[in-house]
Coordinates of C-alpha atoms and ligand atoms in Angstrom, one line a residue:
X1 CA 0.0 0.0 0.0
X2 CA 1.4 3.4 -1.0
X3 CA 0.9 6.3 1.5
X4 CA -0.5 9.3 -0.6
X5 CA 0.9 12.4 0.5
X6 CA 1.2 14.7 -1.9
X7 CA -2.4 15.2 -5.0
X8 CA -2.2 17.4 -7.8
X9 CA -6.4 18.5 -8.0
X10 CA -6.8 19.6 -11.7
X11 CA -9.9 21.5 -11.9
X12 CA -12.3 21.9 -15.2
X13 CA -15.2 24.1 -16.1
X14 CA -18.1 23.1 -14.9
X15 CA -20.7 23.8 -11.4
X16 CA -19.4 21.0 -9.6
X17 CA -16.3 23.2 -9.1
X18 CA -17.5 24.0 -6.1
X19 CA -17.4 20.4 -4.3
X20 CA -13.4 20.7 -4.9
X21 CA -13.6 23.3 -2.5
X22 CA -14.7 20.8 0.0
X23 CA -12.6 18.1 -1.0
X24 CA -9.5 20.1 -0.7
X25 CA -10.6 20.6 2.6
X26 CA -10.9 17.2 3.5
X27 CA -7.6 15.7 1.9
X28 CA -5.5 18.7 3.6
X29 CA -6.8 18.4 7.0
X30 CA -6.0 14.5 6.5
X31 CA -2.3 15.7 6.2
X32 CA -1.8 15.7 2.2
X33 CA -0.5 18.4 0.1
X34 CA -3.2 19.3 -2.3
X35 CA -1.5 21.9 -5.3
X36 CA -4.4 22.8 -7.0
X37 CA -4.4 23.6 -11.3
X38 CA -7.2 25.0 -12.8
X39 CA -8.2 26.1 -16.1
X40 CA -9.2 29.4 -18.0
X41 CA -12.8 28.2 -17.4
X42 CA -13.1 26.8 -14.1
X43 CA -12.1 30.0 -12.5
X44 CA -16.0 31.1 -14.1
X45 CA -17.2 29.0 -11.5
X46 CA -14.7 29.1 -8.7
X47 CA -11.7 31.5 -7.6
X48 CA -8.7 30.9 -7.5
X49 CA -8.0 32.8 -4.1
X50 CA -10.9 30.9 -2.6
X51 CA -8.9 27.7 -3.5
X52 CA -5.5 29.3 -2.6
X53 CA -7.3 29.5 0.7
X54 CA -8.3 26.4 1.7
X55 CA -5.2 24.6 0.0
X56 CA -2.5 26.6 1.7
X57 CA -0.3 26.8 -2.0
X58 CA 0.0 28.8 -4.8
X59 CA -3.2 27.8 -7.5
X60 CA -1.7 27.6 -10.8
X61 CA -3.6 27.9 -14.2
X62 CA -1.2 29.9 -16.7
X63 CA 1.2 28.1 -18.6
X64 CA 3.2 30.7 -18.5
X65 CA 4.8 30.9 -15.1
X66 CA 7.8 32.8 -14.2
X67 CA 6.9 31.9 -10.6
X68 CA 8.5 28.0 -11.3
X69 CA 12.1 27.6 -11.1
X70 CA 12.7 26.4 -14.4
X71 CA 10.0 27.8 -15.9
X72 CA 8.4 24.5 -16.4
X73 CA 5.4 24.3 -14.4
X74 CA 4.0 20.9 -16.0
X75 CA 6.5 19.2 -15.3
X76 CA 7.8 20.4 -12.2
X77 CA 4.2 20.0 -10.7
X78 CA 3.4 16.4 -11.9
X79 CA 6.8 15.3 -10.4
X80 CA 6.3 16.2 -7.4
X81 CA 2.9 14.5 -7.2
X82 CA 1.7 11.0 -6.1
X83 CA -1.5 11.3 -8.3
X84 CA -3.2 13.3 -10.6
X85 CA -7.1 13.8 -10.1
X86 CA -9.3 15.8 -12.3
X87 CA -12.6 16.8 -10.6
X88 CA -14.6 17.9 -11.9
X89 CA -13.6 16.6 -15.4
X90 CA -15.8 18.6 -18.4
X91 CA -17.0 16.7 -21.1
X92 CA -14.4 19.3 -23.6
X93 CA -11.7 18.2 -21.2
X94 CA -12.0 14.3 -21.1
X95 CA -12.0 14.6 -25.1
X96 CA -8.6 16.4 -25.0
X97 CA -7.4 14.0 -22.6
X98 CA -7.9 11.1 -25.5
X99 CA -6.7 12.8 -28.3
X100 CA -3.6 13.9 -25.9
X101 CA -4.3 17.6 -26.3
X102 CA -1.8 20.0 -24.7
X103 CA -3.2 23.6 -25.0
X104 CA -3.2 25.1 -21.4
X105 CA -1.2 24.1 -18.2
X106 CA -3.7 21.5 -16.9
X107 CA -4.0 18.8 -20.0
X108 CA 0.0 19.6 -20.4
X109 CA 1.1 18.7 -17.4
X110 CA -1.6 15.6 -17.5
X111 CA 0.2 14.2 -20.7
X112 CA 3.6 14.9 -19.1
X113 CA 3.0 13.3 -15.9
X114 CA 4.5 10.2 -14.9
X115 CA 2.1 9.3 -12.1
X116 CA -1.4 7.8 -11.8
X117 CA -4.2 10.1 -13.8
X118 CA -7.7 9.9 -12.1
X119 CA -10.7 11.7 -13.3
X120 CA -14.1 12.5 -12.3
X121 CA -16.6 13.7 -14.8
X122 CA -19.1 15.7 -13.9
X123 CA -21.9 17.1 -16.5
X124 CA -25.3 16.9 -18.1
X125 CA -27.0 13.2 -18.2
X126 CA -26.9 13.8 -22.3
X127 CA -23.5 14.8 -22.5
X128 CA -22.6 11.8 -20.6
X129 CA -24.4 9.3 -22.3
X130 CA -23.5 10.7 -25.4
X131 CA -21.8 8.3 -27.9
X132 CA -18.5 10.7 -27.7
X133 CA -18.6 11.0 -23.9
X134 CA -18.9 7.2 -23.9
X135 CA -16.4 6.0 -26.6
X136 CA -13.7 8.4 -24.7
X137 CA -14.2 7.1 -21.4
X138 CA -13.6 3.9 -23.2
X139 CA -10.3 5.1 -24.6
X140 CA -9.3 6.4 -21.2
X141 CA -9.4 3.7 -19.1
X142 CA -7.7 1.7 -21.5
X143 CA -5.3 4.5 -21.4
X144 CA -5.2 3.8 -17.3
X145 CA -6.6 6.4 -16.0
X146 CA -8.8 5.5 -13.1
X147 CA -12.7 7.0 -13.7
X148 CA -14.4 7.9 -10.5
X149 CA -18.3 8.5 -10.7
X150 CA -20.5 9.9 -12.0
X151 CA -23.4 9.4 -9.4
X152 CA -27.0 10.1 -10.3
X153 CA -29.3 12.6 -9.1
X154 CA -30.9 15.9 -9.6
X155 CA -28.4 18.1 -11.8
X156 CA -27.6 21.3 -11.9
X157 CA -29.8 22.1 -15.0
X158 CA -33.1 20.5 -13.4
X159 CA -32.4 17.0 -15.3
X160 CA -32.0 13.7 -13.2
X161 CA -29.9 11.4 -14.4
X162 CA -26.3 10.0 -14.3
X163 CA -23.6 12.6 -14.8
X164 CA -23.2 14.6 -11.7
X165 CA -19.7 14.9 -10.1
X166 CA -19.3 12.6 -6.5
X167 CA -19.6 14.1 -3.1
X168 CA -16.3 15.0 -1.9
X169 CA -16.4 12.6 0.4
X170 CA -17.5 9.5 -1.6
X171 CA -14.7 10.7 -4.0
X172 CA -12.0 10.9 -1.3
X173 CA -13.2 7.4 -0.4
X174 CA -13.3 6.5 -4.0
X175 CA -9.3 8.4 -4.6
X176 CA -7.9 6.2 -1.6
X177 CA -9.1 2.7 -2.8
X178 CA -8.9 2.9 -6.6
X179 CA -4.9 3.9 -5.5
X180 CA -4.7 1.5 -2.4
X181 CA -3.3 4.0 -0.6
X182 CA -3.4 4.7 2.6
X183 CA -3.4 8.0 4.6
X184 CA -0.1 9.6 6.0
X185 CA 0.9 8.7 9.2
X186 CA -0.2 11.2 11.7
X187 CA 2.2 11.4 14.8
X188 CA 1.2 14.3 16.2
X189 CA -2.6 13.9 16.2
X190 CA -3.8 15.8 19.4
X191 CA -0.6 17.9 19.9
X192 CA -0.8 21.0 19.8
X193 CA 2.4 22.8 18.6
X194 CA 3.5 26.8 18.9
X195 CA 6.1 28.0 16.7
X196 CA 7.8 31.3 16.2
X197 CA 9.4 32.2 13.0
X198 CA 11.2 34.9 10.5
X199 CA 12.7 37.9 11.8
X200 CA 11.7 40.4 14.4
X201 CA 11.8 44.4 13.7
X202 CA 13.2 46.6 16.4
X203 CA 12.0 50.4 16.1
X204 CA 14.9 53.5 15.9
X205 CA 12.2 55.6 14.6
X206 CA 8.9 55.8 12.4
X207 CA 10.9 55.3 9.6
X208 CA 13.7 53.2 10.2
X209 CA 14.3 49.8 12.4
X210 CA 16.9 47.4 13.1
X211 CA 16.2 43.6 11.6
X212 CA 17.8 40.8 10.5
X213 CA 17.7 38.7 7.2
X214 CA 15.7 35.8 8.3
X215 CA 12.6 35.0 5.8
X216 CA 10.6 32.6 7.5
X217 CA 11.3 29.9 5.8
X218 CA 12.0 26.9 7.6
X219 CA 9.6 27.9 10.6
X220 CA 6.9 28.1 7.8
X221 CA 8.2 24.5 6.7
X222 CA 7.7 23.3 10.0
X223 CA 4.0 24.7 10.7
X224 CA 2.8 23.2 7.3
X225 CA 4.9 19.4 8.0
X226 CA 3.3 19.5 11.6
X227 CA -0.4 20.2 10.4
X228 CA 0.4 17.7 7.4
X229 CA 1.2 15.3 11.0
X230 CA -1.8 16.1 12.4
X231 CA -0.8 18.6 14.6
X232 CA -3.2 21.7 15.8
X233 CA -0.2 25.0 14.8
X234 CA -0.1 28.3 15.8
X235 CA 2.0 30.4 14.4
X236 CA 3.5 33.6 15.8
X237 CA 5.5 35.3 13.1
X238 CA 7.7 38.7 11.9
X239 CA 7.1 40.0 8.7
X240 CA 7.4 37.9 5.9
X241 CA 6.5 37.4 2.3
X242 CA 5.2 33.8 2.7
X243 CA 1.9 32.4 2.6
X244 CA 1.1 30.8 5.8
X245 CA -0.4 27.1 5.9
X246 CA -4.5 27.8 5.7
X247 CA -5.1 25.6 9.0
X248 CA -2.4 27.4 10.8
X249 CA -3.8 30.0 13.0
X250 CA -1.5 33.0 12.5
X251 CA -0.3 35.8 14.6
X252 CA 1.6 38.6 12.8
X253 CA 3.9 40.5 15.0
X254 CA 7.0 42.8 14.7
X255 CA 9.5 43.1 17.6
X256 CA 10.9 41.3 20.1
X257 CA 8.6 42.1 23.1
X258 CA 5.9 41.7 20.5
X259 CA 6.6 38.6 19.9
X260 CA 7.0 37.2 23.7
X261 CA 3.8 38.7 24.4
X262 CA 2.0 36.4 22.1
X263 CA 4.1 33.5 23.2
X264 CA 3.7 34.0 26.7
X265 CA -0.6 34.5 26.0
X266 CA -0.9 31.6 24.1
X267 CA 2.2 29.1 25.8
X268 CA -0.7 27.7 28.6
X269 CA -2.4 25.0 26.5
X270 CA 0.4 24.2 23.9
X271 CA 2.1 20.6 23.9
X272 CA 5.7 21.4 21.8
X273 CA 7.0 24.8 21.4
X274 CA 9.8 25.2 18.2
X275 CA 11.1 28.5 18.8
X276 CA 12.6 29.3 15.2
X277 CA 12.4 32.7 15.0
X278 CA 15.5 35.4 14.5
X279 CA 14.3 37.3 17.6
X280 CA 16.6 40.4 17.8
X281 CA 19.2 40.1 20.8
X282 CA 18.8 43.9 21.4
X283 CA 16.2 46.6 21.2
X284 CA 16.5 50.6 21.2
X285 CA 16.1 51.5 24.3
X286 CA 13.9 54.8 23.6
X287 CA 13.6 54.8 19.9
X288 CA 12.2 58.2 18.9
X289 CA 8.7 58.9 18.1
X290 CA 9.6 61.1 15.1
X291 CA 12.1 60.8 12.4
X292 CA 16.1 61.5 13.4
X293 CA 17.0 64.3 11.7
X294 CA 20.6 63.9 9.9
X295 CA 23.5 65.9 11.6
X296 CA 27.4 66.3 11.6
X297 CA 27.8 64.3 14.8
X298 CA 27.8 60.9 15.3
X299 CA 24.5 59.1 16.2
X300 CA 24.5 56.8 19.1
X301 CA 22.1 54.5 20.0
X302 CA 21.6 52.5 23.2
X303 CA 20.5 49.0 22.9
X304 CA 18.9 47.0 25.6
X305 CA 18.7 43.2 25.4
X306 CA 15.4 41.7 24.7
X307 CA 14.0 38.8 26.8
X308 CA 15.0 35.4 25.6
X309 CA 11.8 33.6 24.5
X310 CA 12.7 30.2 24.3
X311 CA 14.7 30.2 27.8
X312 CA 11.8 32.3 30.0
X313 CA 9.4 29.2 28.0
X314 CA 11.5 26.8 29.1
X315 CA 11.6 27.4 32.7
X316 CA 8.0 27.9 32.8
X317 CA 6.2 25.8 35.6
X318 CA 4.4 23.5 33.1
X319 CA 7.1 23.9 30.1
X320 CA 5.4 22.0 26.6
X321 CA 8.5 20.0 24.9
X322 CA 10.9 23.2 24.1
X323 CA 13.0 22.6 20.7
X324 CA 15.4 25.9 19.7
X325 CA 17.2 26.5 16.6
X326 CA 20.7 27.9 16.9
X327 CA 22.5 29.3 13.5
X328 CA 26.2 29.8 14.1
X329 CA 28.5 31.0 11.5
X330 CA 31.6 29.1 13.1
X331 CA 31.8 26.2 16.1
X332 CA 28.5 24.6 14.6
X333 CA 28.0 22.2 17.2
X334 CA 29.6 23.4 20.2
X335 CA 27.6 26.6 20.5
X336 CA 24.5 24.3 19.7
X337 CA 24.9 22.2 22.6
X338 CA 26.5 24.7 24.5
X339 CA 22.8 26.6 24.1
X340 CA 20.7 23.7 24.7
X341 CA 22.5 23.5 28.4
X342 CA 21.7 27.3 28.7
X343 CA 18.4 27.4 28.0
X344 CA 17.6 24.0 29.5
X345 CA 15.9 22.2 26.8
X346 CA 15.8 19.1 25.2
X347 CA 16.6 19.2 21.9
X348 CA 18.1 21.8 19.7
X349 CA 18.6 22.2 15.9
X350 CA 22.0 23.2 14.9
X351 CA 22.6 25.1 11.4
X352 CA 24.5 27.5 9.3
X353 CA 24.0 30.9 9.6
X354 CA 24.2 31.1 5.4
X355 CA 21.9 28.3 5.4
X356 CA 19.2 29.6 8.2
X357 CA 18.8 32.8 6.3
X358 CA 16.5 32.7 3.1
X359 CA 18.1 29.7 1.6
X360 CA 15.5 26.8 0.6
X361 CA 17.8 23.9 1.7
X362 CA 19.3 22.8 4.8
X363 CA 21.8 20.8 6.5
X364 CA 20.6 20.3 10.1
X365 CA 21.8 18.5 13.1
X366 CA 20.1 17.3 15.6
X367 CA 21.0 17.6 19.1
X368 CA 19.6 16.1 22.4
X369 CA 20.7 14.2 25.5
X370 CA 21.4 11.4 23.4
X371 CA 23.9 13.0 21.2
X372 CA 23.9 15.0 17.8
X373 CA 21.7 13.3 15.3
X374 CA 23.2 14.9 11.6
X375 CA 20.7 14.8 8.8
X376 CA 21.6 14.9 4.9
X377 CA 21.3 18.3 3.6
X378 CA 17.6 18.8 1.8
X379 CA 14.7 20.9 1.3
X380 CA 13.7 22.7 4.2
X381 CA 10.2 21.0 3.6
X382 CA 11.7 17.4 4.2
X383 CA 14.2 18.2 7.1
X384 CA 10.8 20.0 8.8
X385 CA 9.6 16.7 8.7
X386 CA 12.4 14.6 10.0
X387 CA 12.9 16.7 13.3
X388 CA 9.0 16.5 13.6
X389 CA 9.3 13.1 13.5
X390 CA 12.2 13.3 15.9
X391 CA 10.8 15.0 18.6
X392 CA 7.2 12.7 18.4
X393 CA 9.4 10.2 19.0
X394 CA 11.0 12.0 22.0
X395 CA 7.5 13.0 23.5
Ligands
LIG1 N1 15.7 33.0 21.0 C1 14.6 33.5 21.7 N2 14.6 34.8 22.2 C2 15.6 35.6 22.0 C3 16.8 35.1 21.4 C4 16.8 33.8 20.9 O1 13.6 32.8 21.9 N3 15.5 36.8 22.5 C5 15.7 31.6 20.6 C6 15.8 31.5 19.0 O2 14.5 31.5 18.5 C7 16.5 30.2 18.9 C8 17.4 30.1 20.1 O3 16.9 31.0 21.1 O4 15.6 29.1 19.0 C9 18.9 30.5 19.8 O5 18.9 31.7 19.2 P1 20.3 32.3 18.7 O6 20.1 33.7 18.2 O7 21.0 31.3 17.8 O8 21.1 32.4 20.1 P2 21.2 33.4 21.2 O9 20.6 32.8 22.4 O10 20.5 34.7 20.8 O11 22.7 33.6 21.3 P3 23.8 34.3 20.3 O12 23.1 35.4 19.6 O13 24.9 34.7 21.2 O14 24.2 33.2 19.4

């Protein structure tokens, strides 16, 4: 049995858009990474925002995207999928899937993929019992693509017959047993996880503030792998430019004692807290309420240290599993451990300062009262999952 973590949902014109809203709903709070492609006309029925929404990603529908890498959107987003699944599936777009049509992003990247194709046609009882219809749903599955539905009942134009689009949770039903698959494994089902992340802004005036150059990245990673686990996130952030997983509940903030404050108010109930944000070490101690006007002299300006987060968390009466991140730029693993003792917590995640900030790879080591744990450099998606799965297993 495969476990099915990651769908592409291709969506076609047609009313039944709408139940793809639910089912991305379903299949993402089950953990799986739902990248959603729709065509020119199935944004007529459903947005793309609204989709963008409820899948946490990026909806794609152009051809055209600068956005990808490589510039290669149909293939990049069929590789990194276990299965395709059309739904719903237009009568126009099951034809072009026969005749191996290639005109917009979503039949492109269904003739370039190299992973199951599933498909789930929803339209008027005519349409599908027309001769066409019929003779190319014949052609597909002896193409191999798997055909899931229709169901009869009451359509959309006042008809009854077969050709409406499944409900999206017969279809999930249907999805998992035409690809025996089973559902990722969940280890932290119940938990409830806090996480800090990106940089934190510290104010010298209206106009001008002292940061650093983290972008969020792995702290987003980690949010999205732990409700992918089954965990229930929230997310304390500084400003970044990423989207934030849909199920996490977000709270934006800007400097350090920002930050603590909605750490401390939301710490009581929380399970594991991953402390990954670049909180700033120092503050201004009075920044000015207007703008510093330029001079001859030099400027000075006092800097106070901010509370440390993770440590005053940590020696809480009822601490949740603490987990810190420590970027050094030389003595990788000494100053890890060397912080772990300091701030009294189980396990910390060492890693390069040139790595930590903005890159999308990373080389982390693990370390707890067991030793250091190194793991292979990769995307900071797949080491987010490791150390999840790391500290379940610590729990
Ligand atoms: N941290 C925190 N609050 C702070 C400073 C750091 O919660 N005011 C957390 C970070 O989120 C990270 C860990 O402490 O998980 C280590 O942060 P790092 O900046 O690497 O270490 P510092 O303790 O600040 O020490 P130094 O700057 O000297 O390396």
């Amino acid at each position: 049995m495969q476990t099915i973590k990651h769908i592409v949902l291709g969506i076609t014109g047609g009313i039944a858009a709408y139940k793809a809203a639910e089912l991305t709903r379903l299949l993402v709070k089950q953990g799986i990474t739902v990248q959603v492609v729709m065509t020119d006309a199935a944004c007529q029925f459903i947005t793309p925002i609204t989709m963008q929404a409820l899948s946490g990603r990026t909806v794609h529908h152009k051809m055209w995207d600068a956005s990808i890498a490589n510039g290669m959107p149909h293939i990049v987003l069929s590789r990194e999928a276990d299965a395709i699944l059309v739904a719903p599936a237009s009568a126009d777009f099951i034809a072009k899937l026969v005749h191996g049509k290639a005109d917009d992003l979503l039949s492109t990247l269904c003739l370039a993929r190299d992973c199951t194709l599933l498909v789930a046609p929803a339209m008027n009882k005519q349409m599908w019992e027309s001769p066409a219809t019929q003779r190319n749903v014949a052609q597909l599955l002896r193409d191999g693509v798997m055909i899931l539905g229709p169901d009869s009942g009451v359509q959309a134009c006042g008809e009854t017959g077969l050709g409406r689009m499944l409900e999206p949770e017969a279809l999930f039903a249907e999805l998992l047993s035409s690809l025996n698959a089973e559902l990722p494994a969940r280890p932290l089902a119940g938990k409830r996880v806090l996480i800090t992340a990106g940089p934190t802004v510290e104010k010298i005036d209206p106009v001008r503030a002292i940061t650093n150059f983290s972008a969020g990245k792995m702290g987003y990673s980690i949010a999205e792998a732990a409700i992918e686990m089954g965990a229930e996130v929230t997310l304390v952030s500084g400003p970044t430019h990423l989207t934030a997983p849909s199920l996490a509940e977000v709270i934006a903030v800007e400097s350090g004692a920002e930050m603590l404050d909605a750490v401390m108010a939301n710490i009581s109930h929380q399970d594991i807290f991953i402390s990954v944000a670049a909180v700033a070490d120092y503050r201004v101690a009075n920044p000015s309420t207007e703008k510093i006007k330029k001079s001859n002299a030099s400027l000075n300006i006092e800097l106070v240290p901010n509370e440390d987060i993770l440590a005053k968390v940590a020696g809480l009466q009822n601490a949740p599993f603490c987990v810190g991140f420590a970027a050094e730029s030389e003595n990788l693993l000494a100053y890890a451990e060397e912080k772990r003792k300091r701030k009294n917590i189980p396990l910390i995640v060492a890693n390069l300062a040139s790595e930590a900030l903005g890159a999308d790879e990373s080389t982390l080591t693990l370390l707890d009262d067991k030793g250091t744990h190194p793991l292979a450099k990769t995307s900071k998606a797949k080491s987010a999952r490791t150390l999840l799965s790391h500290i379940a297993k610590m729990l």
